Structure formats: structure tokens, C-alpha cells
Tab-separated table of N, CA and C in Angstrom:
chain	number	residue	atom	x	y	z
W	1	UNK	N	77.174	90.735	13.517
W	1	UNK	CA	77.020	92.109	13.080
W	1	UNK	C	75.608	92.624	13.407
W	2	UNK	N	74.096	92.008	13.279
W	2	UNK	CA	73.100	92.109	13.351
W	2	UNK	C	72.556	92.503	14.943
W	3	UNK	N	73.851	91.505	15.791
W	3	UNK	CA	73.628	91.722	16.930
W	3	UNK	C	74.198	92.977	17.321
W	4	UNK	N	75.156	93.591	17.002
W	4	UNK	CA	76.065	94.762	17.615
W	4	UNK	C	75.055	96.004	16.880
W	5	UNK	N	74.619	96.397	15.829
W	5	UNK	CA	73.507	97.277	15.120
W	5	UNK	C	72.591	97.095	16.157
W	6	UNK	N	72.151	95.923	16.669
W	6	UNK	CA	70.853	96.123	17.691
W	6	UNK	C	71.179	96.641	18.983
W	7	UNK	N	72.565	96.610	19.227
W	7	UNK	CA	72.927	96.746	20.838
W	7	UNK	C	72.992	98.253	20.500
W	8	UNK	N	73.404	98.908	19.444
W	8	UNK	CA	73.547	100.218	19.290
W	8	UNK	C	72.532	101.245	19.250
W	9	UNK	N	71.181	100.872	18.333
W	9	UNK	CA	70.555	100.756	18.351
W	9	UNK	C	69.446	101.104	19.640
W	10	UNK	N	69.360	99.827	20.460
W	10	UNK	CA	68.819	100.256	21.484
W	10	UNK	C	69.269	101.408	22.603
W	11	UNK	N	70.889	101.274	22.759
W	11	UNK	CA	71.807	102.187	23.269
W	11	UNK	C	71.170	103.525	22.885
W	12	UNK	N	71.167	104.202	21.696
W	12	UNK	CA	70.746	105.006	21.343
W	12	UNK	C	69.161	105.334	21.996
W	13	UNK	N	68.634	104.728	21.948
W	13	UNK	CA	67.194	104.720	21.842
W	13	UNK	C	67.236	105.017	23.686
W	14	UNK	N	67.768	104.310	24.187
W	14	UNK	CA	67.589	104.655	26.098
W	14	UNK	C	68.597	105.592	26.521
W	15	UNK	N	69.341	106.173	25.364
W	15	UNK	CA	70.144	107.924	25.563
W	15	UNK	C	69.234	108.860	25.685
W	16	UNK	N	68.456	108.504	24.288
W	16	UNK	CA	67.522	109.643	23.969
W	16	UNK	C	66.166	109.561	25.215
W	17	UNK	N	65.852	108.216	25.467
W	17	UNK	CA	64.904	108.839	26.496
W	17	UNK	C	65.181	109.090	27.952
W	18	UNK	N	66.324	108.843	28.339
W	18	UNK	CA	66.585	109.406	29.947
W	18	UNK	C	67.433	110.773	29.727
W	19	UNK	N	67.236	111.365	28.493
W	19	UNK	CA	67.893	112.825	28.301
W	19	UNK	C	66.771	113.617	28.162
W	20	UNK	N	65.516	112.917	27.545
W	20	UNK	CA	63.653	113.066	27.808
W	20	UNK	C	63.580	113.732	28.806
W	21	UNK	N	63.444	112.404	29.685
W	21	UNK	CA	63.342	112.390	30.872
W	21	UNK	C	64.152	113.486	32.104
W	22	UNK	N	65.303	113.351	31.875
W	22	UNK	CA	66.184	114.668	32.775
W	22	UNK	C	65.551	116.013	32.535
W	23	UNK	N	65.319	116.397	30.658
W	23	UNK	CA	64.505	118.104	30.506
W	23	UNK	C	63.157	117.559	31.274
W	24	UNK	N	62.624	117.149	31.104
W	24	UNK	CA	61.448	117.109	31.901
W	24	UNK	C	61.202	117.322	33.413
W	25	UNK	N	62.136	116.540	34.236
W	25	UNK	CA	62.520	116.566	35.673
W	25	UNK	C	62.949	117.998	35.646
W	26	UNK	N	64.001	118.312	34.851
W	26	UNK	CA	64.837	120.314	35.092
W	26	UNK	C	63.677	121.324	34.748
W	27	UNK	N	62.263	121.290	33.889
W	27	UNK	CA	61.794	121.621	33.832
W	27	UNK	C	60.520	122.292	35.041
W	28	UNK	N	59.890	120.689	35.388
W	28	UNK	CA	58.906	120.786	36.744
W	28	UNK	C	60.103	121.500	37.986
W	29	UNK	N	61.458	120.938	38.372
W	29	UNK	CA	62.085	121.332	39.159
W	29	UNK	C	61.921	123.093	38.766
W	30	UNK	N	62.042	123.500	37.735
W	30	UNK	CA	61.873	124.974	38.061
W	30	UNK	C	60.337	125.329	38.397
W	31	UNK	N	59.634	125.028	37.946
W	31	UNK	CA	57.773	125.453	38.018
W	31	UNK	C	58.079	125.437	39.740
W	32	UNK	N	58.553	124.079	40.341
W	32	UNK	CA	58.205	124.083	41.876
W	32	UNK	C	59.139	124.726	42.820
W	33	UNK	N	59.820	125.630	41.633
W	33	UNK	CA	60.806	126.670	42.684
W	33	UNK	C	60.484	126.910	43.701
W	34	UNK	N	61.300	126.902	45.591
W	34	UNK	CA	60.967	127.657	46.889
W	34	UNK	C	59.989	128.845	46.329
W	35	UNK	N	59.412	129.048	47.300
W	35	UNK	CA	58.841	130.564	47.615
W	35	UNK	C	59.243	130.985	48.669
W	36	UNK	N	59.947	132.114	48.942
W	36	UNK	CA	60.160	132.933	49.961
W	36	UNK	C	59.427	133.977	50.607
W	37	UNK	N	59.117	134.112	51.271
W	37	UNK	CA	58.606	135.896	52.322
W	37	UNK	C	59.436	136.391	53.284
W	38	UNK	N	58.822	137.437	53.183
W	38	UNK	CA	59.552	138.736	53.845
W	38	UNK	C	58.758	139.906	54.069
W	39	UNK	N	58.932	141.046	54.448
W	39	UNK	CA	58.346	141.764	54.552
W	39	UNK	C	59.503	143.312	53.985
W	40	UNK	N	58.683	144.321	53.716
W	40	UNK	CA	59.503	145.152	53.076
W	40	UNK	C	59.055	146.620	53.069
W	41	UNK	N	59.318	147.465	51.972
W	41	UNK	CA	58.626	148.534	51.620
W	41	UNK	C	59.308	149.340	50.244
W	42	UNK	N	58.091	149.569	49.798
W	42	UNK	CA	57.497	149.878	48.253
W	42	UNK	C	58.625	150.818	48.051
W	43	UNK	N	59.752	150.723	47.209
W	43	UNK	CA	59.977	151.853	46.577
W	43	UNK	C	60.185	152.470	45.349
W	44	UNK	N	59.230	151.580	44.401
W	44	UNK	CA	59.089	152.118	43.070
W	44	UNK	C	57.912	150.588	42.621
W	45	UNK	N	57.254	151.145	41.570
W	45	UNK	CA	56.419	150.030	41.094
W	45	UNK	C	56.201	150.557	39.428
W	46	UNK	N	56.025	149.231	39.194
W	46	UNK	CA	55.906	149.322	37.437
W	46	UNK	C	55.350	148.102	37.169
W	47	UNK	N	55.058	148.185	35.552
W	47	UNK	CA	54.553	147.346	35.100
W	47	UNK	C	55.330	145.302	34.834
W	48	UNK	N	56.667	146.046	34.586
W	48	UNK	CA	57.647	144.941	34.981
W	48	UNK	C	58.222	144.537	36.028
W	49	UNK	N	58.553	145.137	36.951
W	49	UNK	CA	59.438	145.515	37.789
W	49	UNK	C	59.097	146.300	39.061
W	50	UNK	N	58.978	145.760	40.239
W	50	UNK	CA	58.521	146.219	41.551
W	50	UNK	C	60.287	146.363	42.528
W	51	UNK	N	60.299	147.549	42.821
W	51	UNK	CA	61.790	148.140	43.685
W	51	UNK	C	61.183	147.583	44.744
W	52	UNK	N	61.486	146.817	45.529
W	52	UNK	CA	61.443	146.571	47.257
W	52	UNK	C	62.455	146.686	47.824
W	53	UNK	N	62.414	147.254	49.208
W	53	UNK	CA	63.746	147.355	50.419
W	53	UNK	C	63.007	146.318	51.247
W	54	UNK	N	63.982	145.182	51.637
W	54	UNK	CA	63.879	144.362	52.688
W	54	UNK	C	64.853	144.245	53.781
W	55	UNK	N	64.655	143.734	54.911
W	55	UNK	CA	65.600	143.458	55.553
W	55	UNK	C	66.460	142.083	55.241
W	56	UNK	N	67.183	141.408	55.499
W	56	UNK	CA	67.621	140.043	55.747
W	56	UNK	C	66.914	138.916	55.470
W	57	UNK	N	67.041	137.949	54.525
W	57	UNK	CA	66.619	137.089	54.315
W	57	UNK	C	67.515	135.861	54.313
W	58	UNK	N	67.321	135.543	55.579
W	58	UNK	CA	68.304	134.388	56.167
W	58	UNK	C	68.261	132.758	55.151
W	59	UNK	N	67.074	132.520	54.631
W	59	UNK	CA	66.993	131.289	53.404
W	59	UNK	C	68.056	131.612	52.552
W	60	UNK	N	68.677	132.856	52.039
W	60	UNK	CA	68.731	132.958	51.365
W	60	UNK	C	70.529	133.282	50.974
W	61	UNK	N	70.454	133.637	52.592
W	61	UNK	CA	71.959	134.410	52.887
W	61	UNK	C	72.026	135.722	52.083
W	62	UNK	N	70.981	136.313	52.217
W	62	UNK	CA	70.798	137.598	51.992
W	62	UNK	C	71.080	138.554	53.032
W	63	UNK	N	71.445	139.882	52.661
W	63	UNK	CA	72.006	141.068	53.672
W	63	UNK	C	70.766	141.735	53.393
W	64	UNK	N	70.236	142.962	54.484
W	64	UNK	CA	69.204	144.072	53.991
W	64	UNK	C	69.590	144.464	52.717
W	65	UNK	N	68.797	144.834	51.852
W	65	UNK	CA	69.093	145.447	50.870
W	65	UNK	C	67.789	146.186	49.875
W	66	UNK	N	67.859	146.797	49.209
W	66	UNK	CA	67.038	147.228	48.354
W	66	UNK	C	66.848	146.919	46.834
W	67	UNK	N	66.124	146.000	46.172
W	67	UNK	CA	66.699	145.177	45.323
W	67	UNK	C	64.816	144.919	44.470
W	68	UNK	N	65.293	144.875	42.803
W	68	UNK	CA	63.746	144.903	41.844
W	68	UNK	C	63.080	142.966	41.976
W	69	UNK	N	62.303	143.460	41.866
W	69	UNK	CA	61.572	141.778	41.647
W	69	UNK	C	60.734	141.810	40.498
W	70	UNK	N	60.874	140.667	39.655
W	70	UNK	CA	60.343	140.887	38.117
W	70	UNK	C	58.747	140.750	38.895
W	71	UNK	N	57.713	141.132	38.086
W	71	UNK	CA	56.247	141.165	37.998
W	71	UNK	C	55.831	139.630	37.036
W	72	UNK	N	54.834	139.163	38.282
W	72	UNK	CA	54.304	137.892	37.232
W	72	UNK	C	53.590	138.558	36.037
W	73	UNK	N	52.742	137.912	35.263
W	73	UNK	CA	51.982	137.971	33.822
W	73	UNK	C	50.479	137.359	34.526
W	74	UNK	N	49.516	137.969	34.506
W	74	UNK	CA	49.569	139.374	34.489
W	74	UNK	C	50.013	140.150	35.853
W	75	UNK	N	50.454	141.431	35.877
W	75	UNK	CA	50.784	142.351	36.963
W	75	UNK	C	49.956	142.133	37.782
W	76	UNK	N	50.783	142.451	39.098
W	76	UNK	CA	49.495	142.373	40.794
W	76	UNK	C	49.433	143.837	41.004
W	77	UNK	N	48.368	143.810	41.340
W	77	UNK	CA	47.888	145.558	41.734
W	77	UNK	C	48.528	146.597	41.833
W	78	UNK	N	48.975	147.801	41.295
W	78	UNK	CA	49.690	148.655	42.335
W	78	UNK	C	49.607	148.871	43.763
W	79	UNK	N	51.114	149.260	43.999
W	79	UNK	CA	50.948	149.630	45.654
W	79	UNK	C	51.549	150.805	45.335
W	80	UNK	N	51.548	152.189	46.527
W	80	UNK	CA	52.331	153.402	45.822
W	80	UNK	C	53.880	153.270	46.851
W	81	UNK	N	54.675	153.971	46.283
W	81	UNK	CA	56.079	153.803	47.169
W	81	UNK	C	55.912	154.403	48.400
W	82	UNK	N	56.632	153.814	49.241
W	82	UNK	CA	56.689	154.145	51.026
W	82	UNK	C	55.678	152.883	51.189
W	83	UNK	N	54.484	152.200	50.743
W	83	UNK	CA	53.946	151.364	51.795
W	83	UNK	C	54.725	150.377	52.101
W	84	UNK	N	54.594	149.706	53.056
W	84	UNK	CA	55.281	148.937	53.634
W	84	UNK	C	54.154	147.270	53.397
W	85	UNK	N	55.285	146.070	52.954
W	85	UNK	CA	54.380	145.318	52.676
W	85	UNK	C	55.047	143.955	53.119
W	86	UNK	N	53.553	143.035	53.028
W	86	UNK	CA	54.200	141.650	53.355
W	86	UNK	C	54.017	141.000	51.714
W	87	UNK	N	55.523	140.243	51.263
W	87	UNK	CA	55.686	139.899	49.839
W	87	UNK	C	56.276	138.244	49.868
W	88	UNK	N	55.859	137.621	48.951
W	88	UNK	CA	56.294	136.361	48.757
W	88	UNK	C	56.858	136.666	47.216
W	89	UNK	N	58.114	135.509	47.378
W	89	UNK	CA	58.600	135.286	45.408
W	89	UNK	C	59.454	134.420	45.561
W	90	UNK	N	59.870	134.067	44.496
W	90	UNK	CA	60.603	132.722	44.026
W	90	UNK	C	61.508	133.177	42.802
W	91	UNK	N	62.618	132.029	42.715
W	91	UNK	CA	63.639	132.230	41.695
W	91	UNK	C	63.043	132.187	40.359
W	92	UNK	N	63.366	132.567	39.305
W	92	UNK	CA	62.842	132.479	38.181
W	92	UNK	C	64.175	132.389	36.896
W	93	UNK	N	63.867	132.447	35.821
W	93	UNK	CA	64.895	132.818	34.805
W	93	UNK	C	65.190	134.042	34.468
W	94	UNK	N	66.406	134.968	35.002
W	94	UNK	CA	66.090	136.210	34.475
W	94	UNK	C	66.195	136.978	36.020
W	95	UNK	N	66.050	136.595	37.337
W	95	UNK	CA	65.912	136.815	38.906
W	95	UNK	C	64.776	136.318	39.623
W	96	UNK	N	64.614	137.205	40.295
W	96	UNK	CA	63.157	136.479	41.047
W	96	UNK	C	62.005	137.390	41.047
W	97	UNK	N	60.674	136.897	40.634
W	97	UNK	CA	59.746	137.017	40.906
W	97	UNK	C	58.726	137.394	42.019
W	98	UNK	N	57.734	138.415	41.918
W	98	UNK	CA	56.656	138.449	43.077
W	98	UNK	C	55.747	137.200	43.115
W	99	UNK	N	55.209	136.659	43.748
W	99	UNK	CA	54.002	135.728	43.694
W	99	UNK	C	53.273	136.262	44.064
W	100	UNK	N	53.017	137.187	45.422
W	100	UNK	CA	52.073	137.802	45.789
W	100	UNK	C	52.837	139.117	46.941
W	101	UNK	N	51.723	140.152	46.893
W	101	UNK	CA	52.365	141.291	47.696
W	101	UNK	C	51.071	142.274	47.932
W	102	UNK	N	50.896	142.644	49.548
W	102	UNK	CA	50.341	142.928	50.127
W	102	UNK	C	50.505	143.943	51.463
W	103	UNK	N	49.726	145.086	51.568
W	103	UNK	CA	50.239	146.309	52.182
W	103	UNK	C	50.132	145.512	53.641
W	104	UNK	N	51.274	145.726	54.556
W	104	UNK	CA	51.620	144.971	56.180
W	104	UNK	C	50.006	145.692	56.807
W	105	UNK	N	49.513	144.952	57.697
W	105	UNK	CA	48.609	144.884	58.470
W	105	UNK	C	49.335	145.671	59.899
W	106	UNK	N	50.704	145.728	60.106
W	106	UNK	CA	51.303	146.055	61.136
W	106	UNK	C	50.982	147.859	61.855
């Protein structure tokens, strides 16, 4: 009996830490989400929420489209609508994120 309480016991004990272990791994796996770029243009900006039109984003199996990207904490600079820009972002909880965004040099 002493022996089967211990087998359970430990059972328990190496559930709980490779279930640790998995939130931990699902966790960093999101922090090191892809980053994507593209290039685009401004058509609305806010404090949450930046409107971009892009073309095609083949990573992604994306069509052109015109579509919001949440704003990191804290906000990146304004840009005003119509500029045209080069933008990086990544998946997040909630959609995807800017990382960085910058008026095209083109």
C-alpha cells in the first residue's frame, strides 16, 4: 500500500511539473512570435489602433487589403494618413501588432 501512495504520489508530482513546464514553453513561444514587413500606407492613426493598406503578404497568405494593427505600449509616433510606410508586426493576443513603422524612403 505504502508503495502504490508513493507511485501516485510522485505521478502527481511529474504531472504538475511538465504542465509547468508546457505554460512556460506556450508562453516564451508567444514573446518570440515571427515578425513580419511590408510596406503600406497610413490610413488612419490612433492611439490604439493604426488603419494600414498593404499589398500581399505572401508569409502569411494574405491578399492586398486594408486592415488595423493594434499599437504597442507605449504608442510609436504619429504618422498622418496618405504617408506611405515601411512597417514591421507580429501576432499577438487580440490580432497583430506594430513593432515598428516608418515613412518609405521611396
Amino acid at each position: 500500500m505504502r508503495n502504490l501512495i508513493t507511485a501516485v504520489f510522485i505521478s502527481l508530482m511529474f504531472s504538475s511539473f511538465v504542465s509547468a513546464a508546457e505554460m512556460q514553453h506556450h508562453q516564451h513561444a508567444s514573446q518570440d512570435a515571427a515578425v513580419y514587413h511590408s510596406k503600406g500606407t497610413v490610413k488612419a492613426w490612433g492611439e490604439q489602433k493604426v488603419s494600414l493598406a498593404h499589398p500581399a503578404i505572401p508569409a502569411l497568405n494574405w491578399p492586398p487589403m486594408t486592415m488595423n494593427f493594434l499599437q504597442p505600449q507605449p504608442p510609436l509616433p504619429a504618422l498622418v494618413a496618405g504617408t506611405a510606410v515601411e512597417f514591421s508586426f507580429r501576432q499577438v493576443d487580440g490580432g497583430y501588432q506594430l513593432t515598428a513603422i516608418s515613412a518609405s524612403q521611396d
